[in-house]
Amino acid sequence: MAKLVYERVPTDQQSTDRQNLVLAEARIEDPVVFEEEASASSRLHPLERPKFAELLTYPRPGDTVHISEMFRLVRGTGHILDVLDVFHTGRLALRFHDGAFSAMDLTARHPRTGELLSTVKFMVQTSPQPANSSATSDGS
């Protein structure tokens, strides 16, 4: 099973250092890294970003996509639900390693029906959304 990593920074003045630290602590062996150019705006829907779209052409069912924090991928409920639908259809796992949802399997399926668990959708829809800030306190 492939371990895919997605990284993104919103500006050229930022780096992926903090993301790399979080992902290194997760001890992901032999990752395939997809790093979005800073020019890929955080205002774009994640499915419209070039490197994320490329990442989605790579995996096979059962692969896992690792992302340091949810806000590196999405900024709102609609976007995460769209991404989860794509992951569900492709039978991919999604793992955030820090912050919101870091201890949860957002791609969990019902054991009998195989459908995305309604509790996952509920938690995503009712959770606090990340601040609409392009930088964290450490500037990364």
mmCIF file of C-alpha atoms in Angstrom:
data_model
loop_
_atom_site.group_PDB
_atom_site.id
_atom_site.type_symbol
_atom_site.label_atom_id
_atom_site.label_comp_id
_atom_site.label_asym_id
_atom_site.label_seq_id
_atom_site.Cartn_x
_atom_site.Cartn_y
_atom_site.Cartn_z
ATOM 1 C CA MET A 1 0.000 0.000 0.000
ATOM 2 C CA ALA A 2 1.353 3.385 -1.010
ATOM 3 C CA LYS A 3 1.753 6.189 1.494
ATOM 4 C CA LEU A 4 1.104 9.497 -0.233
ATOM 5 C CA VAL A 5 1.920 12.847 1.364
ATOM 6 C CA TYR A 6 0.348 16.162 0.366
ATOM 7 C CA GLU A 7 1.955 19.452 1.385
ATOM 8 C CA ARG A 8 0.960 23.038 0.607
ATOM 9 C CA VAL A 9 1.980 26.552 1.603
ATOM 10 C CA PRO A 10 -0.007 29.581 0.474
ATOM 11 C CA THR A 11 2.919 31.955 -0.229
ATOM 12 C CA ASP A 12 6.531 31.895 -1.411
ATOM 13 C CA GLN A 13 7.557 33.368 1.957
ATOM 14 C CA GLN A 14 6.532 30.196 3.765
ATOM 15 C CA SER A 15 8.065 26.737 3.861
ATOM 16 C CA THR A 16 6.907 23.200 4.443
ATOM 17 C CA ASP A 17 9.286 22.834 7.427
ATOM 18 C CA ARG A 18 6.539 22.517 10.045
ATOM 19 C CA GLN A 19 4.577 20.081 7.875
ATOM 20 C CA ASN A 20 7.722 18.014 7.363
ATOM 21 C CA LEU A 21 8.311 17.920 11.128
ATOM 22 C CA VAL A 22 4.759 16.714 11.848
ATOM 23 C CA LEU A 23 4.982 14.078 9.131
ATOM 24 C CA ALA A 24 8.465 12.958 10.239
ATOM 25 C CA GLU A 25 7.084 12.416 13.757
ATOM 26 C CA ALA A 26 4.423 10.170 12.174
ATOM 27 C CA ARG A 27 7.223 7.932 10.817
ATOM 28 C CA ILE A 28 5.701 7.458 7.379
ATOM 29 C CA GLU A 29 7.929 4.983 5.563
ATOM 30 C CA ASP A 30 8.770 5.539 1.883
ATOM 31 C CA PRO A 31 6.261 8.335 1.222
ATOM 32 C CA VAL A 32 5.455 9.620 -2.236
ATOM 33 C CA VAL A 33 5.339 13.401 -1.748
ATOM 34 C CA PHE A 34 3.153 15.817 -3.681
ATOM 35 C CA GLU A 35 4.082 19.414 -2.835
ATOM 36 C CA GLU A 36 1.783 22.124 -4.134
ATOM 37 C CA GLU A 37 3.397 25.256 -5.546
ATOM 38 C CA ALA A 38 2.754 28.364 -3.482
ATOM 39 C CA SER A 39 0.907 29.828 -6.468
ATOM 40 C CA ALA A 40 -1.888 27.245 -6.011
ATOM 41 C CA SER A 41 -4.208 29.467 -4.030
ATOM 42 C CA SER A 42 -5.842 28.289 -0.843
ATOM 43 C CA ARG A 43 -8.990 29.818 -2.316
ATOM 44 C CA LEU A 44 -9.076 27.079 -4.962
ATOM 45 C CA HIS A 45 -11.176 24.044 -4.284
ATOM 46 C CA PRO A 46 -8.725 21.270 -3.321
ATOM 47 C CA LEU A 47 -9.857 19.145 -6.272
ATOM 48 C CA GLU A 48 -8.780 22.015 -8.583
ATOM 49 C CA ARG A 49 -5.212 22.294 -7.239
ATOM 50 C CA PRO A 50 -2.658 20.836 -9.685
ATOM 51 C CA LYS A 51 -0.607 18.676 -7.293
ATOM 52 C CA PHE A 52 -3.631 17.393 -5.404
ATOM 53 C CA ALA A 53 -5.252 16.467 -8.717
ATOM 54 C CA GLU A 54 -2.009 14.684 -9.668
ATOM 55 C CA LEU A 55 -2.009 12.882 -6.317
ATOM 56 C CA LEU A 56 -5.522 11.616 -7.031
ATOM 57 C CA THR A 57 -4.348 9.956 -10.258
ATOM 58 C CA TYR A 58 -1.645 8.002 -8.385
ATOM 59 C CA PRO A 59 -3.308 5.897 -5.670
ATOM 60 C CA ARG A 60 -4.845 2.467 -5.710
ATOM 61 C CA PRO A 61 -7.628 1.257 -3.389
ATOM 62 C CA GLY A 62 -6.277 0.877 0.121
ATOM 63 C CA ASP A 63 -3.589 3.560 -0.188
ATOM 64 C CA THR A 64 -3.387 6.281 2.443
ATOM 65 C CA VAL A 65 -2.993 10.021 1.910
ATOM 66 C CA HIS A 66 -1.157 11.723 4.780
ATOM 67 C CA ILE A 67 -1.486 15.460 5.446
ATOM 68 C CA SER A 68 -0.007 17.341 8.390
ATOM 69 C CA GLU A 69 -3.165 19.353 9.229
ATOM 70 C CA MET A 70 -6.634 19.658 7.771
ATOM 71 C CA PHE A 71 -6.210 23.316 6.778
ATOM 72 C CA ARG A 72 -3.348 22.371 4.423
ATOM 73 C CA LEU A 73 -6.014 20.736 2.293
ATOM 74 C CA VAL A 74 -9.360 22.412 3.008
ATOM 75 C CA ARG A 75 -10.828 25.546 4.536
ATOM 76 C CA GLY A 76 -14.463 24.606 4.849
ATOM 77 C CA THR A 77 -17.039 21.884 5.352
ATOM 78 C CA GLY A 78 -18.146 21.670 1.726
ATOM 79 C CA HIS A 79 -14.600 21.108 0.529
ATOM 80 C CA ILE A 80 -13.805 18.349 3.030
ATOM 81 C CA LEU A 81 -17.055 16.556 2.197
ATOM 82 C CA ASP A 82 -16.227 16.754 -1.531
ATOM 83 C CA VAL A 83 -12.751 15.331 -0.875
ATOM 84 C CA LEU A 84 -14.159 12.588 1.360
ATOM 85 C CA ASP A 85 -16.562 11.592 -1.442
ATOM 86 C CA VAL A 86 -13.616 11.219 -3.840
ATOM 87 C CA PHE A 87 -11.645 9.234 -1.267
ATOM 88 C CA HIS A 88 -14.653 7.041 -0.539
ATOM 89 C CA THR A 89 -15.209 6.305 -4.232
ATOM 90 C CA GLY A 90 -11.521 5.483 -4.702
ATOM 91 C CA ARG A 91 -11.418 3.457 -1.452
ATOM 92 C CA LEU A 92 -8.567 5.596 -0.132
ATOM 93 C CA ALA A 93 -7.732 6.433 3.455
ATOM 94 C CA LEU A 94 -7.087 9.998 4.650
ATOM 95 C CA ARG A 95 -4.978 10.712 7.711
ATOM 96 C CA PHE A 96 -4.383 14.143 9.278
ATOM 97 C CA HIS A 97 -1.514 14.072 11.761
ATOM 98 C CA ASP A 98 -2.058 17.252 13.781
ATOM 99 C CA GLY A 99 -5.001 19.397 14.823
ATOM 100 C CA ALA A 100 -8.637 18.737 14.012
ATOM 101 C CA PHE A 101 -9.479 15.129 13.192
ATOM 102 C CA SER A 102 -5.926 13.909 13.803
ATOM 103 C CA ALA A 103 -7.081 10.885 15.769
ATOM 104 C CA MET A 104 -9.935 9.902 13.452
ATOM 105 C CA ASP A 105 -10.411 7.853 10.329
ATOM 106 C CA LEU A 106 -12.461 10.241 8.207
ATOM 107 C CA THR A 107 -12.838 7.590 5.544
ATOM 108 C CA ALA A 108 -14.367 4.966 7.863
ATOM 109 C CA ARG A 109 -17.022 2.842 6.193
ATOM 110 C CA HIS A 110 -19.996 0.961 7.540
ATOM 111 C CA PRO A 111 -18.996 -2.725 7.831
ATOM 112 C CA ARG A 112 -22.104 -4.040 6.058
ATOM 113 C CA THR A 113 -22.963 -1.369 3.491
ATOM 114 C CA GLY A 114 -19.516 0.059 2.763
ATOM 115 C CA GLU A 115 -20.959 3.585 2.891
ATOM 116 C CA LEU A 116 -19.103 6.468 4.504
ATOM 117 C CA LEU A 117 -20.188 6.523 8.141
ATOM 118 C CA SER A 118 -22.860 9.126 8.813
ATOM 119 C CA THR A 119 -21.124 9.927 12.099
ATOM 120 C CA VAL A 120 -18.060 11.061 10.121
ATOM 121 C CA LYS A 121 -20.204 13.396 8.018
ATOM 122 C CA PHE A 122 -21.903 14.693 11.161
ATOM 123 C CA MET A 123 -18.601 15.384 12.946
ATOM 124 C CA VAL A 124 -17.164 17.176 9.912
ATOM 125 C CA GLN A 125 -20.293 19.311 9.528
ATOM 126 C CA THR A 126 -20.461 20.291 13.200
ATOM 127 C CA SER A 127 -16.764 20.804 13.941
ATOM 128 C CA PRO A 128 -15.220 24.253 14.280
ATOM 129 C CA GLN A 129 -13.647 25.267 10.987
ATOM 130 C CA PRO A 130 -10.017 26.396 10.769
ATOM 131 C CA ALA A 131 -9.438 30.132 10.840
ATOM 132 C CA ASN A 132 -9.207 31.669 7.410
ATOM 133 C CA SER A 133 -5.594 32.604 7.938
ATOM 134 C CA SER A 134 -2.878 31.807 5.445
ATOM 135 C CA ALA A 135 -0.200 31.477 8.108
ATOM 136 C CA THR A 136 0.199 29.797 11.424
ATOM 137 C CA SER A 137 1.804 31.501 14.386
ATOM 138 C CA ASP A 138 5.247 30.257 13.353
ATOM 139 C CA GLY A 139 4.831 31.611 9.822
ATOM 140 C CA SER A 140 4.726 28.259 8.082
#
